[in-house]
XYZ file of C-alpha atoms in Angstrom:
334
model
C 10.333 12.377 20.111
C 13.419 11.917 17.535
C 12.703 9.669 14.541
C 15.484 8.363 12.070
C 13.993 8.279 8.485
C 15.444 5.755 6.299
C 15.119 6.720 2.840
C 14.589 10.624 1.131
C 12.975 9.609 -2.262
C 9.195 10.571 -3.267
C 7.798 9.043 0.002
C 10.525 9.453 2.666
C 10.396 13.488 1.394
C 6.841 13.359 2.082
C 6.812 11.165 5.120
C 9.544 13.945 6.508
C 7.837 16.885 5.816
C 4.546 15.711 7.522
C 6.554 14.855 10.390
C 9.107 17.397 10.657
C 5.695 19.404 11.286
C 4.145 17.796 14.447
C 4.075 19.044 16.942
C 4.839 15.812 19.147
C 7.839 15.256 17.038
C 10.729 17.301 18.249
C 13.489 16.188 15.566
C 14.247 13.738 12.426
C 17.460 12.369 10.991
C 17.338 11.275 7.657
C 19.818 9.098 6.010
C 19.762 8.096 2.140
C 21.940 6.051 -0.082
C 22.461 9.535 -1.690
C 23.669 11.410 0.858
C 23.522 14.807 -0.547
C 19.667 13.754 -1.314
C 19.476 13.889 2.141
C 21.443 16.219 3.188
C 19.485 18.782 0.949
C 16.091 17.609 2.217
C 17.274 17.966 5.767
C 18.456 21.792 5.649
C 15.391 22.813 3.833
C 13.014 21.159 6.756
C 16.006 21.897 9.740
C 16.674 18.677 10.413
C 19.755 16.264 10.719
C 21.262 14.480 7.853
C 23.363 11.374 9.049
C 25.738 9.485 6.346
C 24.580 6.133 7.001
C 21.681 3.912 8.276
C 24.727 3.156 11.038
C 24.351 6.745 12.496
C 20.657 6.206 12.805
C 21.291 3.270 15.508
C 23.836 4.371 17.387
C 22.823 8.319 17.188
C 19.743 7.494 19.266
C 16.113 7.578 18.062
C 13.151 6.503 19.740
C 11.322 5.115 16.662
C 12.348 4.669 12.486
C 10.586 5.168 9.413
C 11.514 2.846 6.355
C 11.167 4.140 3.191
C 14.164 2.836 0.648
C 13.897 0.157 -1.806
C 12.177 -2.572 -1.045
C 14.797 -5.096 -1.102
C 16.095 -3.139 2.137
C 12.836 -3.186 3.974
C 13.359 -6.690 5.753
C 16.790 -6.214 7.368
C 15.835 -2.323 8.559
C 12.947 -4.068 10.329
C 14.444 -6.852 11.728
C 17.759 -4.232 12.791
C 15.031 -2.171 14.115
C 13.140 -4.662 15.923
C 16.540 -5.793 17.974
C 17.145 -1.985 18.779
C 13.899 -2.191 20.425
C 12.137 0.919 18.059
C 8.853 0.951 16.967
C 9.025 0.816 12.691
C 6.911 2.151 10.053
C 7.699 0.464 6.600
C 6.107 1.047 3.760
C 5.093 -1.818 1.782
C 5.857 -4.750 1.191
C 7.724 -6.106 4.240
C 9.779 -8.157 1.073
C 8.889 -9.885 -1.983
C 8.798 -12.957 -1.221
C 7.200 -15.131 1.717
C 10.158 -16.223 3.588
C 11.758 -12.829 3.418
C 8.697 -11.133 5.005
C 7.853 -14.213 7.634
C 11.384 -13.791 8.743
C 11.011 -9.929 9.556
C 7.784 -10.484 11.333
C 9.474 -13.377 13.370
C 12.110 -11.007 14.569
C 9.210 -8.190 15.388
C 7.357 -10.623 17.132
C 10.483 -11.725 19.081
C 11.181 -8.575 20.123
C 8.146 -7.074 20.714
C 8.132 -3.990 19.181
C 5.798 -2.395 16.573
C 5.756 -3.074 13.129
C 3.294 -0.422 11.111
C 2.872 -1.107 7.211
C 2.213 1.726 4.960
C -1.308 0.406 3.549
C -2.517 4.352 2.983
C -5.525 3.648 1.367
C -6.943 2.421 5.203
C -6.642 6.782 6.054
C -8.354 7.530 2.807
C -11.773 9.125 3.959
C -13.768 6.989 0.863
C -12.311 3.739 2.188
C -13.275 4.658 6.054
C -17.004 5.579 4.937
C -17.509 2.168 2.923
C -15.844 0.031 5.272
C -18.497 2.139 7.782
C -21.325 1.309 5.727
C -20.234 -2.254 5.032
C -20.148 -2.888 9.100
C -23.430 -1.051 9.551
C -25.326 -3.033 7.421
C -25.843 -0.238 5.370
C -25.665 -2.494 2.444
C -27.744 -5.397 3.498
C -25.425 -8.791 2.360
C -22.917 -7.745 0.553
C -22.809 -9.693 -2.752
C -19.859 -7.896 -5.436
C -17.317 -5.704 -5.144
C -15.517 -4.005 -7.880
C -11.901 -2.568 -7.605
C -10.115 -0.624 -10.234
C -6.091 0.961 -9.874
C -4.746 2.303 -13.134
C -1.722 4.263 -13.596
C -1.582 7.152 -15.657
C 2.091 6.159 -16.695
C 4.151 3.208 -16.612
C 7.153 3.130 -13.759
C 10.544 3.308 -15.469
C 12.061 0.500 -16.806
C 14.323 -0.035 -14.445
C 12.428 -0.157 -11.750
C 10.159 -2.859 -12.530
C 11.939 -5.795 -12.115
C 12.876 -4.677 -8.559
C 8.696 -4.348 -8.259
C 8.110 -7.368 -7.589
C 5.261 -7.166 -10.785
C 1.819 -5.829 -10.826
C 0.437 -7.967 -8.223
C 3.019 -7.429 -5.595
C 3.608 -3.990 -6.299
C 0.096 -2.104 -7.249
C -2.855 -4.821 -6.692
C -1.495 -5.498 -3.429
C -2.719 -2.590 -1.881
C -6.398 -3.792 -3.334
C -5.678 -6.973 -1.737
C -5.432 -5.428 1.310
C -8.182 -2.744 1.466
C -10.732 -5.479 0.625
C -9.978 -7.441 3.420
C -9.973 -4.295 5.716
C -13.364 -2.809 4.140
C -15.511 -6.401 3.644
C -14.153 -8.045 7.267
C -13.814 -11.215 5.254
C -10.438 -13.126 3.905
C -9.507 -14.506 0.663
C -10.602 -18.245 0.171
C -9.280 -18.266 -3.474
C -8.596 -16.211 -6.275
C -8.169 -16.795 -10.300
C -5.725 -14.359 -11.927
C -5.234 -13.231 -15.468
C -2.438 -10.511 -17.046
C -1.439 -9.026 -20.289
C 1.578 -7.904 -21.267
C 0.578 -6.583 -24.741
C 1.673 -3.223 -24.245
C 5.399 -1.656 -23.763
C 8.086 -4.512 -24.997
C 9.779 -3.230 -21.031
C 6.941 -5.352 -19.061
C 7.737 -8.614 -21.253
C 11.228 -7.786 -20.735
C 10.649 -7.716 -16.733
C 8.642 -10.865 -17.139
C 5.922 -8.884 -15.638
C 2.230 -7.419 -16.987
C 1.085 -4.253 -17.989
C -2.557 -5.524 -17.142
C -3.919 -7.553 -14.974
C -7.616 -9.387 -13.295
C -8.192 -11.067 -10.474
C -11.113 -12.729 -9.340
C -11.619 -13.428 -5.717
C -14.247 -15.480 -3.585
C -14.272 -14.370 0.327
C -14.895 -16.485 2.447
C -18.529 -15.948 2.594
C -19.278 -16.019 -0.778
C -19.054 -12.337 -1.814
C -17.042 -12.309 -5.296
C -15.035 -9.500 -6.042
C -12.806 -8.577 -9.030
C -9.673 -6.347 -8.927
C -8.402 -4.985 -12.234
C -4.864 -2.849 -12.724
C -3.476 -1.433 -15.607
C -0.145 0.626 -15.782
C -0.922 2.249 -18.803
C -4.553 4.559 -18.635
C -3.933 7.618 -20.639
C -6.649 9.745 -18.862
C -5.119 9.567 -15.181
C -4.806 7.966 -12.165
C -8.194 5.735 -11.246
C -8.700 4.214 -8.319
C -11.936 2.942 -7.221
C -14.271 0.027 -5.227
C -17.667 -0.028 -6.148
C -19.842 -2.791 -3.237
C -22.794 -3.777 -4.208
C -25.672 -5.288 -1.501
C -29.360 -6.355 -1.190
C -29.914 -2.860 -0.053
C -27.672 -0.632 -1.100
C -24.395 0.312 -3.648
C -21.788 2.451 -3.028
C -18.313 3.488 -4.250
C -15.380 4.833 -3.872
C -13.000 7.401 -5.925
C -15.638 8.747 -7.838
C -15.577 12.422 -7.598
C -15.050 15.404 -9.777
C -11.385 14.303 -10.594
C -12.014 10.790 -11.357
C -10.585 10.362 -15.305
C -13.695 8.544 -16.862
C -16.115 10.027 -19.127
C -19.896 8.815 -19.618
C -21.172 8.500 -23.570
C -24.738 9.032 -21.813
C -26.416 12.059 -23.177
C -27.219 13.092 -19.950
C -24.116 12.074 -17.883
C -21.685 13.771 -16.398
C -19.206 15.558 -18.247
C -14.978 14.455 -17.987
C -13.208 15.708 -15.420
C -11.704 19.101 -16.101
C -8.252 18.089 -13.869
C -8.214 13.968 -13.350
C -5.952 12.694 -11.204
C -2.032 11.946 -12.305
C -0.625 10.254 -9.693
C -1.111 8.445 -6.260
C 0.789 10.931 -4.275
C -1.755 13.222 -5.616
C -4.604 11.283 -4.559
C -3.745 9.925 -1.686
C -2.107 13.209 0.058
C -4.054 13.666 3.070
C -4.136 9.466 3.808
C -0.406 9.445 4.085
C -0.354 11.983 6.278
C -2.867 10.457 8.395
C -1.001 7.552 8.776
C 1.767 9.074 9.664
C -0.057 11.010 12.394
C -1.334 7.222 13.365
C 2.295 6.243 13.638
C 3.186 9.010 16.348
C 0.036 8.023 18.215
C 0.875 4.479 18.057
C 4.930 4.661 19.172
C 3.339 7.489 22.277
C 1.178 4.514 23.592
C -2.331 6.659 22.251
C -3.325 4.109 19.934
C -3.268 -0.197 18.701
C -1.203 -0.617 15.467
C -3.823 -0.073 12.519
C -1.965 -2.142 9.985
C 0.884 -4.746 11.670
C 2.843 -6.702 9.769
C 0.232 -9.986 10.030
C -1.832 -7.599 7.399
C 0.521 -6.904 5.177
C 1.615 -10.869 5.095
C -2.359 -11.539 4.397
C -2.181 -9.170 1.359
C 1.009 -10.848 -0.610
C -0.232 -13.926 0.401
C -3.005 -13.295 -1.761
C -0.680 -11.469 -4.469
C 1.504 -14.565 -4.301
C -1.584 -16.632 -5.448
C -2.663 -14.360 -8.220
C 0.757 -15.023 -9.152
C 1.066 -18.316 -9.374
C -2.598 -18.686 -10.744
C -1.517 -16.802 -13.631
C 1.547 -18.366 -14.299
C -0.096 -21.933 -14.067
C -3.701 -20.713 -15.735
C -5.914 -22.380 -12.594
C -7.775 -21.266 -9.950
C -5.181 -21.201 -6.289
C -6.360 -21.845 -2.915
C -5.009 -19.463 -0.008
C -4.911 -22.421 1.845
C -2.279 -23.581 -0.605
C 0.332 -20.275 0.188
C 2.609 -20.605 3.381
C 1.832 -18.267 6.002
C -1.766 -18.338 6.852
């Protein structure tokens, strides 16, 4: 199998090395809008380097991987999808609704596979709740509780490409409480803060943010987010149920410290970073990928599940822009 890699930053270097290593992949070409980026990242692993997402196409691959800016993501799909190849993108599809609907459209037209790169669905903590959730484990489940904070802010520059704190981080909470609970969004009420660093006022985007959600069963949830959390990367769902609570993320590097005389002491090494964290999930979803384009396996996150999670981003957004409860029902695409 030959796959084209779009895209050598932080995740495209990753994505390559953990396929340039399997064994049912028997080359890459990787393409970046630095070339020498990835021309260096293809001698170290002994791969191709091509100079320009052209070559990719017309060089002959039997499947891509999209990991460039996100403004990019939608035409590579769509290009993909009429060169009949199998994508994985990581998320989002776009940033907006019409620029994502379109790219599924053309998927969809096609027929090919779209896979989104919702990690946190390989993470072994997320697989054991959504486990115990199904089982009945918990009894009915009643609350859930999820937390991302950043250690450090993004760049400056960087955020207003982001699409804000909703789109960019809380997104990927949208989507792993749908895919843990079973249930969808009925309506959310969204709240941010942008009291911090004069750069996220500047973006017109948060530093902080809270989201209240009712499923469609009942079960409320919250889902808090913070750029800015000095003691390291946290990232964690607590579920609560008649019978039984449970959570995720909570181990000997998560960065919060009890002020209970008997509790457990701070964590010698937290967690800095998501790459960090979430290491042996993004290789795992990689390894999905390859067992997906082979035939081996169904599509664990199309492009349908990524379009559930902005919708739901979307409504934060617009719920905190207009201070009011929103209605999925009320965001295109359902």
């Amino acid at each position: 199998m030959r796959i084209g890699v779009i895209g050598t930053g932080r995740i495209g270097t990753i994505h390559a090395n953990t396929l340039s290593r399997h064994r049912d992949v028997g080359s890459l070409i990787l393409t970046d809008v630095d070339p020498a980026r990835a021309q260096e990242l293809a001698l170290r692993l002994g791969e191709t380097a091509a100079p320009g997402v052209d070559e990719i196409f017309t060089w002959g691959v039997d499947a891509v991987v999209i990991t460039t800016a996100t403004q990019a993501h939608a035409e590579l799909i769509g290009r993909a999808a009429r060169s009949g190849l199998p994508v994985f993108c990581e998320k989002p599809i776009a940033l907006d609704l019409p620029g994502t609907l379109q790219a599924i459209a053309e998927v969809e037209a096609a027929g090919t596979v779209l896979q989104m790169g919702f990690q946190r669905r390989f993470d072994a903590g997320y697989l054991g709740a959504r486990e115990a959730v199904r089982s009945g484990r918990l009894g009915r489940l009643h609350t859930v509780r999820a937390v991302t904070s950043d250690q450090v802010p993004p760049p400056a520059a960087w955020l207003p490409l982001s699409g804000g704190l909703y789109r960019d981080t809380l997104i990927h909470d949208f989507d792993i409480l749908r895919w843990v609970t079973g249930r969808e969004v009925s309506d959310v009420y969204a709240a941010g803060s942008d009291a911090g660093p004069a750069m996220f006022r500047e973006a017109g985007d948060v530093d902080t943010a809270a989201v209240l959600l009712t499923l469609d069963d009942g079960t409320l949830a919250t889902a808090t987010a913070t750029r800015l959390n000095g003691a390291g990367y946290d990232v964690r769902m607590e579920l609560a149920g008649e019978r039984d609570q449970i959570v995720v993320g909570l181990d000997d590097r998560t960065p919060i410290a009890s002020t209970e005389p008997t509790g457990p002491p701070a964590a010698d090494k937290p967690w800095t970073g998501f790459l960090e964290r979430f290491a042996p999930a993004y290789e795992a979803e990689l390894m999905a990928f390859v067992e997906v384009v082979r035939g081996e396996r169904a599509n664990p996150c199309d492009g349908r599940e990524a379009l559930q999670a902005l919708r739901i981003a979307e409504a934060c957004e617009a719920s905190r822009r207009e201070r009011r409860p929103v209605r999925l029902r009320e965001v295109a695409g359902a």
